[in-house]
Amino acid sequence: MKKGILYIVATPIGNLEDITLRALRVLKEVALIAAEDTRRTRKLLNAYGIKTPVTSLYDQNELAKSASIISRLEEGEDIAYVSDAGTPGISDPGYILITRAIEHSIKVMTVPGPVAAIAALSISGLPMDSFAFYAFLPSRLTKRRQFLESLRDETKTMIFYESPRRLASALNDIYTILGDRKMVLSRELTKLYEETIRGTVSEVLKIIEGTTVKGEITLILSGAQKKSVSDQKEAIKETLQVLREDPRLTTRDIVDRISEELSLSRKEVYQEVLKLLGS
Ligand code: SAM
């Protein structure tokens, strides 16, 4: 029997108009929509006159519910999964269902659309050529600080989701641990009270100080300054000496390892390594 298709459908992060024509067609045509919150999804479906049956699949029941959805897919039914907002699986349920479907050789298709992280990045004015998404920062203070410490040398633009409740303390930690970098705070994107604040971490802190920031927040933070090879010549030399002792490593492996460990451009490290090797 032909198996059904699992559609992973992105839905609006605020403005109900942000839904694709294909998403609407798929939601109309599938046998069942599994949703993180059936009430919320019904509002969206009602707005577009979609009458497809809806069942719930959220964090706490994802494991058990995925099994019953997989059985229906195996029987040939097409099923869509939607989370509360944006793209399923991105700080939302969906991962278990998707991996189970893949394990059962069920075709998984994306119906792409909004993601708050990308929406905020796209208007941030910070470099978008490479970026890293870190979802929510840990809520516990020690964990959060340790995590931020681990990001000290991250040169990519960073994206975080944050709750309004923890915003001020998270920004204070970012300021203390990562320094006064450029930051963009986007709040309530695509909604009535959409707001984007651009500045440095301390400037953003000053703006939100004493106010009650409400709504859904995405933070974009600029990466650490890229180090240059000329500042790191000694470190390159020392690492090269160590790595050369391993006969299994080719020059290319050594260059890859050094550029990764020291966060340096591969091309420049290659030239420096050739110079040091005297070739
Ligand atoms: N799956 C969603 C996506 O694709 O972006 C993310 C879900 S996560 C549970 C919710 C978090 O995303 C919020 O707490 C906030 O950090 C961010 N977010 C969602 N909607 C947003 C919006 N309209 N404006 C800014 N940030 C938003």
GROMACS .gro file of C-alpha atoms and ligand atoms in nm:
model
  306
    1MET     CA    1   0.000   0.000   0.000
    2LYS     CA    2   0.122   0.349  -0.083
    3LYS     CA    3   0.216   0.537   0.233
    4GLY     CA    4   0.088   0.887   0.300
    5ILE     CA    5   0.299   1.202   0.311
    6LEU     CA    6   0.380   1.395   0.628
    7TYR     CA    7   0.369   1.768   0.553
    8ILE     CA    8   0.552   2.000   0.793
    9VAL     CA    9   0.363   2.323   0.747
   10ALA     CA   10   0.482   2.665   0.864
   11THR     CA   11   0.212   2.899   0.991
   12PRO     CA   12   0.209   3.275   1.071
   13ILE     CA   13   0.411   3.416   1.364
   14GLY     CA   14   0.147   3.684   1.413
   15ASN     CA   15  -0.018   3.826   1.105
   16LEU     CA   16  -0.262   3.566   0.970
   17GLU     CA   17  -0.194   3.682   0.614
   18ASP     CA   18   0.154   3.531   0.636
   19ILE     CA   19   0.051   3.190   0.511
   20THR     CA   20   0.134   3.054   0.170
   21LEU     CA   21  -0.121   2.946  -0.089
   22ARG     CA   22   0.037   2.602  -0.082
   23ALA     CA   23   0.005   2.579   0.297
   24LEU     CA   24  -0.366   2.657   0.268
   25ARG     CA   25  -0.414   2.397  -0.007
   26VAL     CA   26  -0.224   2.128   0.185
   27LEU     CA   27  -0.414   2.200   0.508
   28LYS     CA   28  -0.738   2.170   0.310
   29GLU     CA   29  -0.644   1.848   0.129
   30VAL     CA   30  -0.484   1.634   0.402
   31ALA     CA   31  -0.689   1.376   0.595
   32LEU     CA   32  -0.575   1.512   0.930
   33ILE     CA   33  -0.394   1.809   1.080
   34ALA     CA   34  -0.188   1.739   1.391
   35ALA     CA   35  -0.142   2.063   1.584
   36GLU     CA   36   0.050   2.177   1.890
   37ASP     CA   37  -0.257   2.359   2.016
   38THR     CA   38  -0.582   2.266   1.847
   39ARG     CA   39  -0.765   2.581   1.963
   40ARG     CA   40  -0.503   2.809   1.819
   41THR     CA   41  -0.486   2.617   1.492
   42ARG     CA   42  -0.866   2.616   1.460
   43LYS     CA   43  -0.859   2.998   1.466
   44LEU     CA   44  -0.625   2.993   1.166
   45LEU     CA   45  -0.831   2.727   0.989
   46ASN     CA   46  -1.156   2.915   1.056
   47ALA     CA   47  -1.006   3.231   0.909
   48TYR     CA   48  -0.957   3.041   0.583
   49GLY     CA   49  -1.267   2.822   0.590
   50ILE     CA   50  -1.069   2.499   0.630
   51LYS     CA   51  -1.266   2.212   0.782
   52THR     CA   52  -1.000   1.938   0.803
   53PRO     CA   53  -1.011   1.735   1.130
   54VAL     CA   54  -0.752   1.842   1.388
   55THR     CA   55  -0.579   1.640   1.658
   56SER     CA   56  -0.327   1.755   1.916
   57LEU     CA   57   0.044   1.675   1.925
   58TYR     CA   58   0.244   1.873   2.178
   59ASP     CA   59   0.566   1.827   2.377
   60GLN     CA   60   0.417   1.604   2.648
   61ASN     CA   61   0.231   1.362   2.418
   62GLU     CA   62   0.460   1.380   2.114
   63LEU     CA   63   0.612   1.035   2.168
   64ALA     CA   64   0.285   0.845   2.204
   65LYS     CA   65   0.094   1.053   1.951
   66SER     CA   66   0.365   1.021   1.688
   67ALA     CA   67   0.310   0.643   1.692
   68SER     CA   68  -0.060   0.672   1.608
   69ILE     CA   69   0.008   0.932   1.340
   70ILE     CA   70   0.274   0.709   1.185
   71SER     CA   71   0.020   0.422   1.168
   72ARG     CA   72  -0.224   0.643   0.980
   73LEU     CA   73   0.050   0.759   0.744
   74GLU     CA   74   0.141   0.394   0.684
   75GLU     CA   75  -0.220   0.328   0.594
   76GLY     CA   76  -0.191   0.585   0.317
   77GLU     CA   77  -0.334   0.901   0.473
   78ASP     CA   78  -0.163   1.235   0.414
   79ILE     CA   79  -0.116   1.430   0.738
   80ALA     CA   80   0.004   1.784   0.812
   81TYR     CA   81   0.178   1.898   1.126
   82VAL     CA   82   0.159   2.259   1.245
   83SER     CA   83   0.293   2.414   1.562
   84ASP     CA   84   0.149   2.721   1.736
   85ALA     CA   85   0.341   2.964   1.520
   86GLY     CA   86   0.616   2.960   1.264
   87THR     CA   87   0.799   2.648   1.162
   88PRO     CA   88   0.740   2.323   1.353
   89GLY     CA   89   1.048   2.184   1.528
   90ILE     CA   90   1.211   2.525   1.563
   91SER     CA   91   1.183   2.566   1.943
   92ASP     CA   92   0.855   2.382   1.897
   93PRO     CA   93   0.740   2.019   1.888
   94GLY     CA   94   0.778   1.820   1.568
   95TYR     CA   95   1.123   1.668   1.591
   96ILE     CA   96   1.013   1.330   1.725
   97LEU     CA   97   0.731   1.299   1.472
   98ILE     CA   98   0.965   1.389   1.186
   99THR     CA   99   1.238   1.145   1.292
  100ARG     CA  100   0.985   0.863   1.344
  101ALA     CA  101   0.838   0.925   0.999
  102ILE     CA  102   1.185   0.915   0.843
  103GLU     CA  103   1.261   0.588   1.028
  104HIS     CA  104   0.941   0.441   0.882
  105SER     CA  105   1.038   0.549   0.529
  106ILE     CA  106   0.749   0.792   0.515
  107LYS     CA  107   0.796   1.085   0.282
  108VAL     CA  108   0.832   1.410   0.479
  109MET     CA  109   0.769   1.729   0.282
  110THR     CA  110   0.818   2.087   0.389
  111VAL     CA  111   0.566   2.360   0.327
  112PRO     CA  112   0.796   2.649   0.418
  113GLY     CA  113   0.699   2.981   0.565
  114PRO     CA  114   0.770   3.208   0.862
  115VAL     CA  115   1.039   3.153   1.126
  116ALA     CA  116   1.076   3.432   1.383
  117ALA     CA  117   1.454   3.389   1.389
  118ILE     CA  118   1.492   3.445   1.016
  119ALA     CA  119   1.232   3.722   1.006
  120ALA     CA  120   1.422   3.912   1.278
  121LEU     CA  121   1.761   3.845   1.117
  122SER     CA  122   1.638   3.966   0.779
  123ILE     CA  123   1.565   4.316   0.911
  124SER     CA  124   1.844   4.334   1.170
  125GLY     CA  125   2.106   4.506   0.960
  126LEU     CA  126   2.364   4.269   1.113
  127PRO     CA  127   2.568   4.034   0.890
  128MET     CA  128   2.355   3.754   0.750
  129ASP     CA  129   2.620   3.571   0.548
  130SER     CA  130   2.666   3.331   0.835
  131PHE     CA  131   2.463   3.303   1.151
  132ALA     CA  132   2.394   3.064   1.436
  133PHE     CA  133   2.054   3.002   1.593
  134TYR     CA  134   2.065   2.920   1.964
  135ALA     CA  135   1.692   2.912   2.041
  136PHE     CA  136   1.616   3.003   2.407
  137LEU     CA  137   1.907   3.078   2.640
  138PRO     CA  138   1.909   2.846   2.943
  139SER     CA  139   1.671   2.984   3.206
  140ARG     CA  140   1.893   2.900   3.505
  141LEU     CA  141   2.151   3.170   3.581
  142THR     CA  142   2.458   2.950   3.612
  143LYS     CA  143   2.372   2.750   3.302
  144ARG     CA  144   2.303   3.068   3.106
  145ARG     CA  145   2.635   3.224   3.208
  146GLN     CA  146   2.827   2.907   3.122
  147PHE     CA  147   2.653   2.894   2.787
  148LEU     CA  148   2.731   3.257   2.711
  149GLU     CA  149   3.097   3.194   2.807
  150SER     CA  150   3.104   2.921   2.542
  151LEU     CA  151   2.998   3.179   2.282
  152ARG     CA  152   3.284   3.423   2.343
  153ASP     CA  153   3.465   3.331   2.021
  154GLU     CA  154   3.157   3.281   1.805
  155THR     CA  155   3.212   3.503   1.502
  156LYS     CA  156   2.876   3.435   1.339
  157THR     CA  157   2.576   3.658   1.402
  158MET     CA  158   2.380   3.493   1.683
  159ILE     CA  159   2.005   3.455   1.717
  160PHE     CA  160   1.824   3.391   2.046
  161TYR     CA  161   1.464   3.363   2.150
  162GLU     CA  162   1.398   3.521   2.489
  163SER     CA  163   1.104   3.564   2.720
  164PRO     CA  164   1.013   3.917   2.833
  165ARG     CA  165   1.048   3.805   3.195
  166ARG     CA  166   1.414   3.716   3.159
  167LEU     CA  167   1.505   3.983   2.907
  168ALA     CA  168   1.678   4.237   3.132
  169SER     CA  169   1.883   3.981   3.321
  170ALA     CA  170   1.978   3.801   2.996
  171LEU     CA  171   2.092   4.129   2.841
  172ASN     CA  172   2.296   4.211   3.152
  173ASP     CA  173   2.470   3.873   3.127
  174ILE     CA  174   2.533   3.919   2.754
  175TYR     CA  175   2.683   4.263   2.828
  176THR     CA  176   2.906   4.131   3.107
  177ILE     CA  177   3.022   3.815   2.932
  178LEU     CA  178   3.028   3.903   2.562
  179GLY     CA  179   3.077   4.279   2.583
  180ASP     CA  180   2.899   4.578   2.437
  181ARG     CA  181   2.834   4.439   2.091
  182LYS     CA  182   2.573   4.539   1.837
  183MET     CA  183   2.234   4.401   1.919
  184VAL     CA  184   1.891   4.409   1.762
  185LEU     CA  185   1.579   4.332   1.961
  186SER     CA  186   1.269   4.249   1.757
  187ARG     CA  187   0.942   4.223   1.939
  188GLU     CA  188   0.597   4.114   1.819
  189LEU     CA  189   0.705   4.089   1.456
  190THR     CA  190   0.417   4.111   1.206
  191LYS     CA  191   0.175   4.206   1.488
  192LEU     CA  192   0.012   4.531   1.594
  193TYR     CA  193   0.287   4.631   1.838
  194GLU     CA  194   0.580   4.525   1.622
  195GLU     CA  195   0.896   4.701   1.733
  196THR     CA  196   1.265   4.670   1.648
  197ILE     CA  197   1.535   4.833   1.860
  198ARG     CA  198   1.886   4.857   1.716
  199GLY     CA  199   2.195   4.959   1.910
  200THR     CA  200   2.462   4.811   2.131
  201VAL     CA  201   2.371   4.580   2.419
  202SER     CA  202   2.404   4.868   2.669
  203GLU     CA  203   2.192   5.098   2.449
  204VAL     CA  204   1.918   4.837   2.421
  205LEU     CA  205   1.938   4.784   2.798
  206LYS     CA  206   1.900   5.157   2.857
  207ILE     CA  207   1.593   5.171   2.632
  208ILE     CA  208   1.416   4.884   2.806
  209GLU     CA  209   1.523   4.990   3.158
  210GLY     CA  210   1.223   5.066   3.377
  211THR     CA  211   0.973   4.957   3.111
  212THR     CA  212   0.775   4.636   3.098
  213VAL     CA  213   0.866   4.476   2.770
  214LYS     CA  214   0.580   4.257   2.656
  215GLY     CA  215   0.525   4.002   2.383
  216GLU     CA  216   0.745   3.771   2.185
  217ILE     CA  217   1.108   3.865   2.151
  218THR     CA  218   1.391   3.764   1.921
  219LEU     CA  219   1.743   3.891   1.983
  220ILE     CA  220   2.012   3.924   1.719
  221LEU     CA  221   2.367   3.971   1.843
  222SER     CA  222   2.676   4.044   1.638
  223GLY     CA  223   2.953   3.786   1.643
  224ALA     CA  224   3.301   3.826   1.791
  225GLN     CA  225   3.550   4.017   1.578
  226LYS     CA  226   3.728   3.775   1.346
  227LYS     CA  227   4.086   3.730   1.456
  228SER     CA  228   4.354   3.786   1.197
  229VAL     CA  229   4.636   3.550   1.113
  230SER     CA  230   4.895   3.820   1.186
  231ASP     CA  231   4.777   3.839   1.551
  232GLN     CA  232   4.792   3.463   1.586
  233LYS     CA  233   5.124   3.370   1.424
  234GLU     CA  234   5.269   3.226   1.745
  235ALA     CA  235   4.955   3.020   1.815
  236ILE     CA  236   4.956   2.886   1.458
  237LYS     CA  237   5.322   2.787   1.490
  238GLU     CA  238   5.265   2.609   1.819
  239THR     CA  239   4.954   2.424   1.699
  240LEU     CA  240   5.132   2.326   1.378
  241GLN     CA  241   5.419   2.175   1.576
  242VAL     CA  242   5.179   1.962   1.779
  243LEU     CA  243   4.968   1.851   1.484
  244ARG     CA  244   5.270   1.760   1.268
  245GLU     CA  245   5.354   1.489   1.515
  246ASP     CA  246   5.048   1.297   1.400
  247PRO     CA  247   5.152   1.125   1.073
  248ARG     CA  248   4.789   1.057   0.979
  249LEU     CA  249   4.717   1.428   0.928
  250THR     CA  250   4.763   1.579   0.583
  251THR     CA  251   4.851   1.947   0.539
  252ARG     CA  252   4.486   2.005   0.452
  253ASP     CA  253   4.372   1.839   0.779
  254ILE     CA  254   4.620   2.049   0.974
  255VAL     CA  255   4.498   2.371   0.810
  256ASP     CA  256   4.136   2.276   0.880
  257ARG     CA  257   4.212   2.203   1.245
  258ILE     CA  258   4.410   2.525   1.300
  259SER     CA  259   4.154   2.748   1.132
  260GLU     CA  260   3.874   2.587   1.332
  261GLU     CA  261   4.053   2.596   1.667
  262LEU     CA  262   4.171   2.954   1.629
  263SER     CA  263   3.863   3.082   1.438
  264LEU     CA  264   4.077   3.202   1.149
  265SER     CA  265   4.024   3.212   0.774
  266ARG     CA  266   4.122   2.879   0.619
  267LYS     CA  267   4.280   3.047   0.317
  268GLU     CA  268   4.504   3.270   0.530
  269VAL     CA  269   4.600   2.984   0.763
  270TYR     CA  270   4.694   2.776   0.459
  271GLN     CA  271   4.932   3.046   0.337
  272GLU     CA  272   5.086   3.084   0.683
  273VAL     CA  273   5.128   2.707   0.723
  274LEU     CA  274   5.300   2.682   0.382
  275LYS     CA  275   5.536   2.961   0.488
  276LEU     CA  276   5.614   2.785   0.816
  277LEU     CA  277   5.670   2.454   0.639
  278GLY     CA  278   5.907   2.637   0.405
  279SER     CA  279   5.734   2.525   0.085
  280SAM     N1  280   0.843   2.786   1.581
  280SAM     C1  281   0.860   2.927   1.601
  280SAM     C2  282   0.941   2.986   1.484
  280SAM     O1  283   0.945   2.924   1.378
  280SAM     O2  284   0.996   3.092   1.498
  280SAM     C3  285   0.921   2.958   1.734
  280SAM     C4  286   0.841   2.908   1.851
  280SAM     S1  287   0.908   2.950   2.007
  280SAM     C5  288   0.809   2.852   2.114
  280SAM     C6  289   0.844   3.108   2.039
  280SAM     C7  290   0.950   3.215   2.047
  280SAM     O3  291   0.982   3.259   1.914
  280SAM     C8  292   0.904   3.339   2.119
  280SAM     O4  293   0.920   3.329   2.258
  280SAM     C9  294   0.995   3.445   2.061
  280SAM     O5  295   1.122   3.439   2.120
  280SAM    C10  296   1.003   3.398   1.914
  280SAM     N2  297   0.894   3.461   1.836
  280SAM    C11  298   0.780   3.401   1.794
  280SAM     N3  299   0.702   3.488   1.731
  280SAM    C12  300   0.766   3.606   1.732
  280SAM    C13  301   0.735   3.735   1.683
  280SAM     N4  302   0.620   3.759   1.622
  280SAM     N5  303   0.825   3.835   1.703
  280SAM    C14  304   0.943   3.811   1.765
  280SAM     N6  305   0.978   3.692   1.813
  280SAM    C15  306   0.891   3.590   1.799
   0.00000   0.00000   0.00000
